[in-house]
């Protein structure tokens, strides 16, 4: 598990180093909204838990990256959480919007990879982490749908505030 985390961290750093220009239409990317976006969704740990997660993209970290504060509530029903039936997590969610790299120019679509890191209060262990890939479809400038699949799954809505 430790080697897998190191591998994903190395890939993320390598990818960060390769992104050289901002995501905009002239460089082949769509118009991702970045900071000021609230994302809320229902989550599933593939049979381990069901829950709700929200993150607010606070800042842009270079070209196509954002970071946001993230909170989650999970409900465990299968006995895998020895500390009780529910847990609460707080941390950060990092997103890499890959539209420019994948040459996705449609303004209604965003494709991204994301990673979560934080603390899991009353969870099976104190570390809260996750990796995933996802997409957003912007119905309007201020509202859209999102889906993420990876170490868990999430489906929800996104709001430009």
XYZ file of N, CA and C in Angstrom:
483
model
N 0.829 -1.182 0.000
C 0.000 0.000 0.000
C 0.878 1.251 0.000
N 1.951 1.216 0.786
C 2.849 2.365 0.865
C 3.499 2.635 -0.491
N 3.883 1.576 -1.204
C 4.484 1.749 -2.530
C 3.474 2.294 -3.533
N 2.200 1.908 -3.399
C 1.164 2.417 -4.288
C 0.967 3.909 -4.082
N 0.956 4.362 -2.838
C 0.815 5.787 -2.545
C 2.009 6.554 -3.091
N 3.217 6.018 -2.917
C 4.419 6.667 -3.461
C 4.344 6.755 -4.985
N 3.860 5.696 -5.619
C 3.734 5.694 -7.073
C 2.790 6.797 -7.548
N 1.594 6.886 -6.942
C 0.627 7.911 -7.340
C 1.154 9.313 -7.060
N 1.854 9.499 -5.963
C 2.439 10.798 -5.646
C 3.494 11.182 -6.685
N 4.333 10.222 -7.081
C 5.355 10.473 -8.099
C 4.723 10.825 -9.439
N 3.678 10.098 -9.821
C 2.980 10.396 -11.078
C 2.371 11.794 -11.032
N 1.772 12.155 -9.901
C 1.170 13.482 -9.770
C 2.218 14.581 -9.883
N 3.374 14.409 -9.237
C 4.433 15.405 -9.338
C 4.984 15.497 -10.755
N 5.150 14.370 -11.415
C 5.631 14.352 -12.786
C 4.658 15.084 -13.708
N 3.372 14.817 -13.538
C 2.346 15.468 -14.349
C 2.327 16.966 -14.092
N 2.453 17.367 -12.846
C 2.500 18.788 -12.506
C 3.664 19.468 -13.210
N 4.798 18.804 -13.250
C 5.963 19.369 -13.911
C 5.807 19.502 -15.414
N 4.974 18.670 -16.017
C 4.797 18.711 -17.470
C 3.783 19.751 -17.934
N 2.925 20.223 -17.058
C 1.940 21.216 -17.483
C 2.621 22.568 -17.563
N 2.573 23.160 -18.738
C 3.361 24.365 -18.962
C 2.546 25.609 -19.232
N 1.291 25.492 -19.603
C 0.525 26.682 -19.904
C -0.866 26.584 -19.315
N -1.460 27.744 -19.102
C -2.783 27.790 -18.487
C -3.824 27.174 -19.399
N -4.854 26.657 -18.790
C -5.931 26.047 -19.556
C -6.849 27.142 -20.072
N -6.843 27.357 -21.355
C -7.785 28.272 -21.981
C -8.025 27.784 -23.398
N -8.966 28.418 -24.081
C -9.342 27.925 -25.404
C -8.192 28.006 -26.401
N -7.316 28.997 -26.272
C -6.224 29.129 -27.233
C -5.202 28.008 -27.080
N -5.114 27.389 -25.899
C -4.153 26.310 -25.716
C -4.816 24.939 -25.810
N -6.069 24.879 -26.256
C -6.715 23.602 -26.493
C -7.604 23.125 -25.373
N -7.746 23.869 -24.301
C -8.579 23.426 -23.188
C -9.937 24.087 -23.193
N -10.863 23.518 -22.449
C -12.170 24.127 -22.276
C -12.069 25.287 -21.305
N -13.154 25.654 -20.686
C -13.105 26.783 -19.753
C -13.491 26.328 -18.348
N -12.631 25.552 -17.719
C -12.946 25.092 -16.373
C -13.044 26.300 -15.447
N -13.875 26.171 -14.420
C -14.181 27.329 -13.604
C -13.196 27.534 -12.465
N -12.605 26.499 -11.935
C -11.584 26.654 -10.913
C -12.094 27.168 -9.587
N -11.319 28.035 -8.926
C -11.691 28.519 -7.590
C -13.086 29.147 -7.567
N -13.756 28.975 -6.428
C -15.108 29.502 -6.280
C -16.185 28.495 -6.637
N -15.815 27.224 -6.758
C -16.775 26.181 -7.128
C -17.044 25.287 -5.922
N -18.328 25.065 -5.633
C -18.760 24.160 -4.577
C -19.250 22.876 -5.222
N -18.704 21.746 -4.805
C -19.077 20.433 -5.330
C -19.654 19.610 -4.189
N -20.848 19.045 -4.385
C -21.514 18.236 -3.367
C -21.974 16.944 -4.014
N -21.726 15.821 -3.338
C -22.142 14.567 -3.934
C -22.385 13.456 -2.937
N -23.129 12.467 -3.384
C -23.328 11.229 -2.632
C -22.140 10.330 -2.921
N -21.606 9.693 -1.892
C -20.421 8.870 -2.056
C -20.702 7.423 -1.667
N -19.881 6.549 -2.211
C -19.963 5.133 -1.878
C -18.560 4.570 -1.814
N -18.311 3.771 -0.818
C -17.029 3.079 -0.681
C -17.103 1.669 -1.214
N -17.876 1.449 -2.271
C -18.027 0.140 -2.901
C -18.419 -0.928 -1.890
N -19.500 -0.664 -1.178
C -20.020 -1.633 -0.229
C -19.570 -1.415 1.198
N -18.548 -0.589 1.406
C -18.072 -0.333 2.759
C -18.898 0.736 3.461
N -19.292 1.776 2.730
C -20.044 2.863 3.348
C -20.828 3.627 2.284
N -21.776 4.413 2.748
C -22.474 5.412 1.945
C -22.294 6.736 2.669
N -22.289 7.825 1.929
C -22.091 9.100 2.594
C -22.334 10.283 1.689
N -21.954 11.439 2.216
C -22.054 12.711 1.514
C -20.711 13.399 1.634
N -20.247 13.983 0.538
C -18.983 14.716 0.557
C -19.174 16.044 -0.144
N -18.550 17.075 0.402
C -18.584 18.401 -0.208
C -17.180 18.973 -0.213
N -16.839 19.655 -1.288
C -15.573 20.372 -1.315
C -15.786 21.716 -1.989
N -15.004 22.685 -1.553
C -15.063 24.043 -2.103
C -13.676 24.382 -2.625
N -13.580 24.568 -3.945
C -12.292 24.859 -4.571
C -11.880 26.289 -4.199
N -10.837 26.388 -3.374
C -10.410 27.659 -2.812
C -9.401 28.379 -3.694
N -8.389 27.670 -4.162
C -7.273 28.336 -4.831
C -6.795 27.543 -6.034
N -6.181 28.254 -6.940
C -5.544 27.663 -8.110
C -4.081 27.416 -7.759
N -3.603 26.211 -8.004
C -2.213 25.843 -7.705
C -1.431 25.685 -8.997
N -1.239 26.712 -9.733
C -0.545 26.582 -11.005
C -1.537 26.440 -12.137
N -1.067 25.878 -13.225
C -1.800 25.875 -14.494
C -3.215 25.311 -14.398
N -3.351 24.041 -14.203
C -4.642 23.360 -14.284
C -5.056 22.733 -12.954
N -4.472 23.171 -11.859
C -4.692 22.539 -10.566
C -5.454 23.457 -9.621
N -6.335 22.855 -8.819
C -7.006 23.583 -7.754
C -6.897 22.781 -6.463
N -7.068 23.476 -5.349
C -7.124 22.835 -4.042
C -8.345 23.388 -3.329
N -8.990 22.526 -2.580
C -10.168 22.958 -1.854
C -10.312 22.261 -0.522
N -11.052 22.901 0.354
C -11.393 22.286 1.636
C -12.482 21.248 1.381
N -12.383 20.124 2.060
C -13.315 19.026 1.816
C -13.782 18.430 3.137
N -15.065 18.094 3.196
C -15.638 17.415 4.360
C -16.485 16.246 3.864
N -16.566 15.224 4.680
C -17.357 14.053 4.300
C -17.973 13.422 5.544
N -19.125 12.842 5.345
C -19.814 12.069 6.376
C -20.079 10.701 5.780
N -19.673 9.648 6.490
C -19.881 8.293 5.999
C -20.680 7.488 7.016
N -21.513 6.608 6.492
C -22.298 5.708 7.326
C -21.907 4.277 6.978
N -21.415 3.550 7.958
C -20.943 2.180 7.786
C -22.024 1.213 8.254
N -22.313 0.210 7.454
C -23.343 -0.737 7.865
C -22.871 -2.184 7.809
N -21.610 -2.401 7.491
C -21.141 -3.772 7.304
C -20.193 -4.246 8.394
N -20.004 -3.453 9.433
C -19.132 -3.861 10.518
C -17.655 -3.645 10.277
N -17.253 -3.057 9.147
C -15.834 -2.836 8.866
C -15.260 -1.656 9.639
N -16.127 -0.805 10.191
C -15.661 0.297 11.015
C -15.849 -0.102 12.479
N -14.757 -0.468 13.136
C -14.813 -0.916 14.528
C -15.190 0.198 15.494
N -15.106 1.465 15.046
C -15.356 2.609 15.923
C -16.815 3.052 15.933
N -17.673 2.409 15.201
C -19.081 2.791 15.187
C -19.657 2.789 13.788
N -20.861 3.281 13.690
C -21.571 3.238 12.414
C -21.327 4.443 11.525
N -20.787 5.534 12.072
C -20.586 6.744 11.272
C -19.188 7.303 11.495
N -18.711 8.049 10.497
C -17.448 8.762 10.636
C -17.552 10.089 9.896
N -16.694 10.994 10.256
C -16.658 12.337 9.699
C -15.218 12.612 9.283
N -15.017 13.105 8.083
C -13.663 13.364 7.587
C -13.522 14.822 7.174
N -12.352 15.374 7.427
C -12.018 16.733 6.998
C -10.635 16.694 6.360
N -10.465 17.495 5.318
C -9.172 17.509 4.655
C -9.177 18.415 3.454
N -8.368 18.043 2.483
C -8.219 18.826 1.252
C -8.457 17.929 0.048
N -9.016 18.519 -0.991
C -9.178 17.821 -2.267
C -8.406 18.601 -3.321
N -7.526 17.891 -4.003
C -6.741 18.473 -5.089
C -7.326 17.991 -6.402
N -7.472 18.898 -7.366
C -7.981 18.526 -8.688
C -7.002 18.979 -9.764
N -6.783 18.098 -10.725
C -6.021 18.446 -11.913
C -6.990 18.379 -13.081
N -7.313 19.542 -13.636
C -8.204 19.602 -14.790
C -7.388 19.277 -16.041
N -7.720 18.154 -16.673
C -6.925 17.620 -17.779
C -7.463 18.020 -19.149
N -8.394 18.957 -19.219
C -8.981 19.349 -20.510
C -7.918 19.771 -21.517
N -6.986 20.615 -21.093
C -5.969 21.124 -22.009
C -5.091 19.989 -22.516
N -4.649 19.116 -21.624
C -3.769 18.014 -22.004
C -4.491 17.044 -22.933
N -5.785 16.801 -22.665
C -6.565 15.880 -23.504
C -7.204 16.571 -24.701
N -6.979 17.890 -24.833
C -7.513 18.698 -25.932
C -9.045 18.652 -25.988
N -9.663 18.738 -24.811
C -11.121 18.813 -24.728
C -11.491 20.285 -24.742
N -12.102 20.728 -25.823
C -12.373 22.162 -25.977
C -13.824 22.526 -25.765
N -14.681 21.550 -25.527
C -16.096 21.856 -25.344
C -16.286 22.571 -24.008
N -16.921 23.757 -23.992
C -17.029 24.535 -22.756
C -17.943 23.928 -21.697
N -18.764 22.956 -22.040
C -19.673 22.357 -21.056
C -19.058 21.184 -20.307
N -17.909 20.679 -20.751
C -17.295 19.507 -20.139
C -15.969 19.838 -19.477
N -15.720 19.260 -18.323
C -14.425 19.274 -17.653
C -14.089 17.843 -17.274
N -12.837 17.468 -17.468
C -12.346 16.157 -17.067
C -11.202 16.403 -16.086
N -11.163 15.631 -15.005
C -10.149 15.885 -13.996
C -9.741 14.608 -13.279
N -8.586 14.673 -12.648
C -8.144 13.668 -11.687
C -8.168 14.356 -10.329
N -8.486 13.608 -9.297
C -8.528 14.234 -7.980
C -7.909 13.336 -6.925
N -7.487 13.978 -5.857
C -6.947 13.272 -4.710
C -7.411 13.934 -3.434
N -7.735 13.117 -2.438
C -8.163 13.604 -1.133
C -7.142 13.182 -0.091
N -6.904 14.069 0.861
C -6.060 13.729 2.000
C -6.581 14.480 3.214
N -6.637 13.802 4.336
C -7.123 14.458 5.542
C -7.229 13.495 6.704
N -8.077 13.852 7.652
C -8.260 13.096 8.880
C -9.659 12.501 8.918
N -9.745 11.244 9.310
C -11.011 10.541 9.412
C -11.350 10.379 10.891
N -12.304 11.152 11.356
C -12.689 11.142 12.759
C -13.684 10.007 12.979
N -13.344 9.094 13.850
C -14.161 7.921 14.177
C -14.199 6.903 13.034
N -13.269 7.007 12.098
C -13.219 6.058 10.987
C -12.397 4.838 11.343
N -12.242 3.912 10.389
C -11.484 2.692 10.640
C -10.016 2.985 10.979
N -9.484 4.091 10.454
C -8.160 4.577 10.850
C -8.202 6.099 10.774
N -7.188 6.748 11.242
C -7.194 8.211 11.301
C -6.915 8.902 9.990
N -6.417 8.164 8.986
C -6.075 8.772 7.701
C -7.256 8.680 6.747
N -7.559 9.780 6.098
C -8.596 9.812 5.071
C -7.920 10.160 3.766
N -8.024 9.290 2.771
C -7.398 9.557 1.485
C -8.217 8.904 0.386
N -8.025 9.374 -0.812
C -8.696 8.793 -1.964
C -8.122 9.348 -3.251
N -8.223 8.579 -4.300
C -7.795 8.983 -5.638
C -8.921 8.682 -6.608
N -9.065 9.496 -7.633
C -10.114 9.231 -8.596
C -9.967 10.049 -9.861
N -10.799 9.712 -10.825
C -10.921 10.498 -12.050
C -12.397 10.840 -12.189
N -12.665 11.961 -12.812
C -14.056 12.363 -12.907
C -14.302 13.355 -14.013
N -15.542 13.761 -14.079
C -15.949 14.731 -15.072
C -17.074 15.594 -14.553
N -17.169 16.779 -15.141
C -18.259 17.698 -14.830
C -18.936 18.083 -16.134
N -20.250 18.176 -16.097
C -21.019 18.681 -17.222
C -21.745 19.932 -16.737
N -21.423 21.077 -17.327
C -21.999 22.355 -16.920
C -23.312 22.599 -17.662
N -24.409 22.502 -16.929
C -25.726 22.775 -17.513
C -25.867 24.258 -17.793
N -25.374 25.065 -16.865
C -25.328 26.523 -17.055
C -23.997 27.007 -16.490
N -23.778 28.311 -16.525
C -22.535 28.864 -16.002
C -22.416 28.658 -14.488
N -23.541 28.499 -13.802
C -23.497 28.404 -12.349
C -23.913 27.042 -11.786
N -24.295 26.076 -12.622
C -24.775 24.783 -12.129
C -24.352 23.667 -13.072
N -23.982 22.523 -12.486
C -23.608 21.386 -13.302
C -23.703 20.086 -12.535
N -23.391 18.995 -13.218
C -23.382 17.653 -12.645
C -21.953 17.137 -12.644
N -21.622 16.290 -11.675
C -20.289 15.713 -11.632
C -20.365 14.247 -11.257
N -19.350 13.504 -11.643
C -19.211 12.095 -11.266
C -17.728 11.793 -11.115
N -17.400 10.980 -10.108
C -16.013 10.591 -9.844
C -15.993 9.094 -9.571
N -14.967 8.417 -10.091
C -14.773 6.997 -9.816
C -13.299 6.796 -9.467
N -13.030 5.947 -8.518
C -11.647 5.691 -8.104
C -11.635 4.808 -6.892
N -11.020 5.287 -5.804
C -10.999 4.506 -4.577
C -12.381 4.477 -3.927
N -13.280 5.285 -4.436
C -14.692 5.300 -4.078
C -15.443 5.840 -5.280
N -16.691 6.131 -5.113
C -17.482 6.710 -6.210
C -18.288 7.871 -5.663
N -18.501 8.869 -6.501
C -19.283 10.033 -6.103
C -20.084 10.512 -7.297
N -21.319 10.890 -7.039
C -22.159 11.508 -8.061
C -22.844 12.683 -7.380
N -22.841 13.826 -8.064
C -23.414 14.990 -7.413
C -23.549 16.186 -8.315
N -23.586 17.337 -7.683
C -23.798 18.602 -8.375
C -22.640 19.545 -8.091
N -22.496 20.548 -8.944
C -21.456 21.546 -8.799
C -22.051 22.932 -9.007
N -21.637 23.880 -8.173
C -22.170 25.245 -8.230
C -21.011 26.237 -8.347
N -21.117 27.173 -9.255
C -20.162 28.281 -9.321
C -20.709 29.382 -8.411
N -19.972 29.718 -7.369
C -20.421 30.738 -6.421
C -19.816 32.086 -6.718
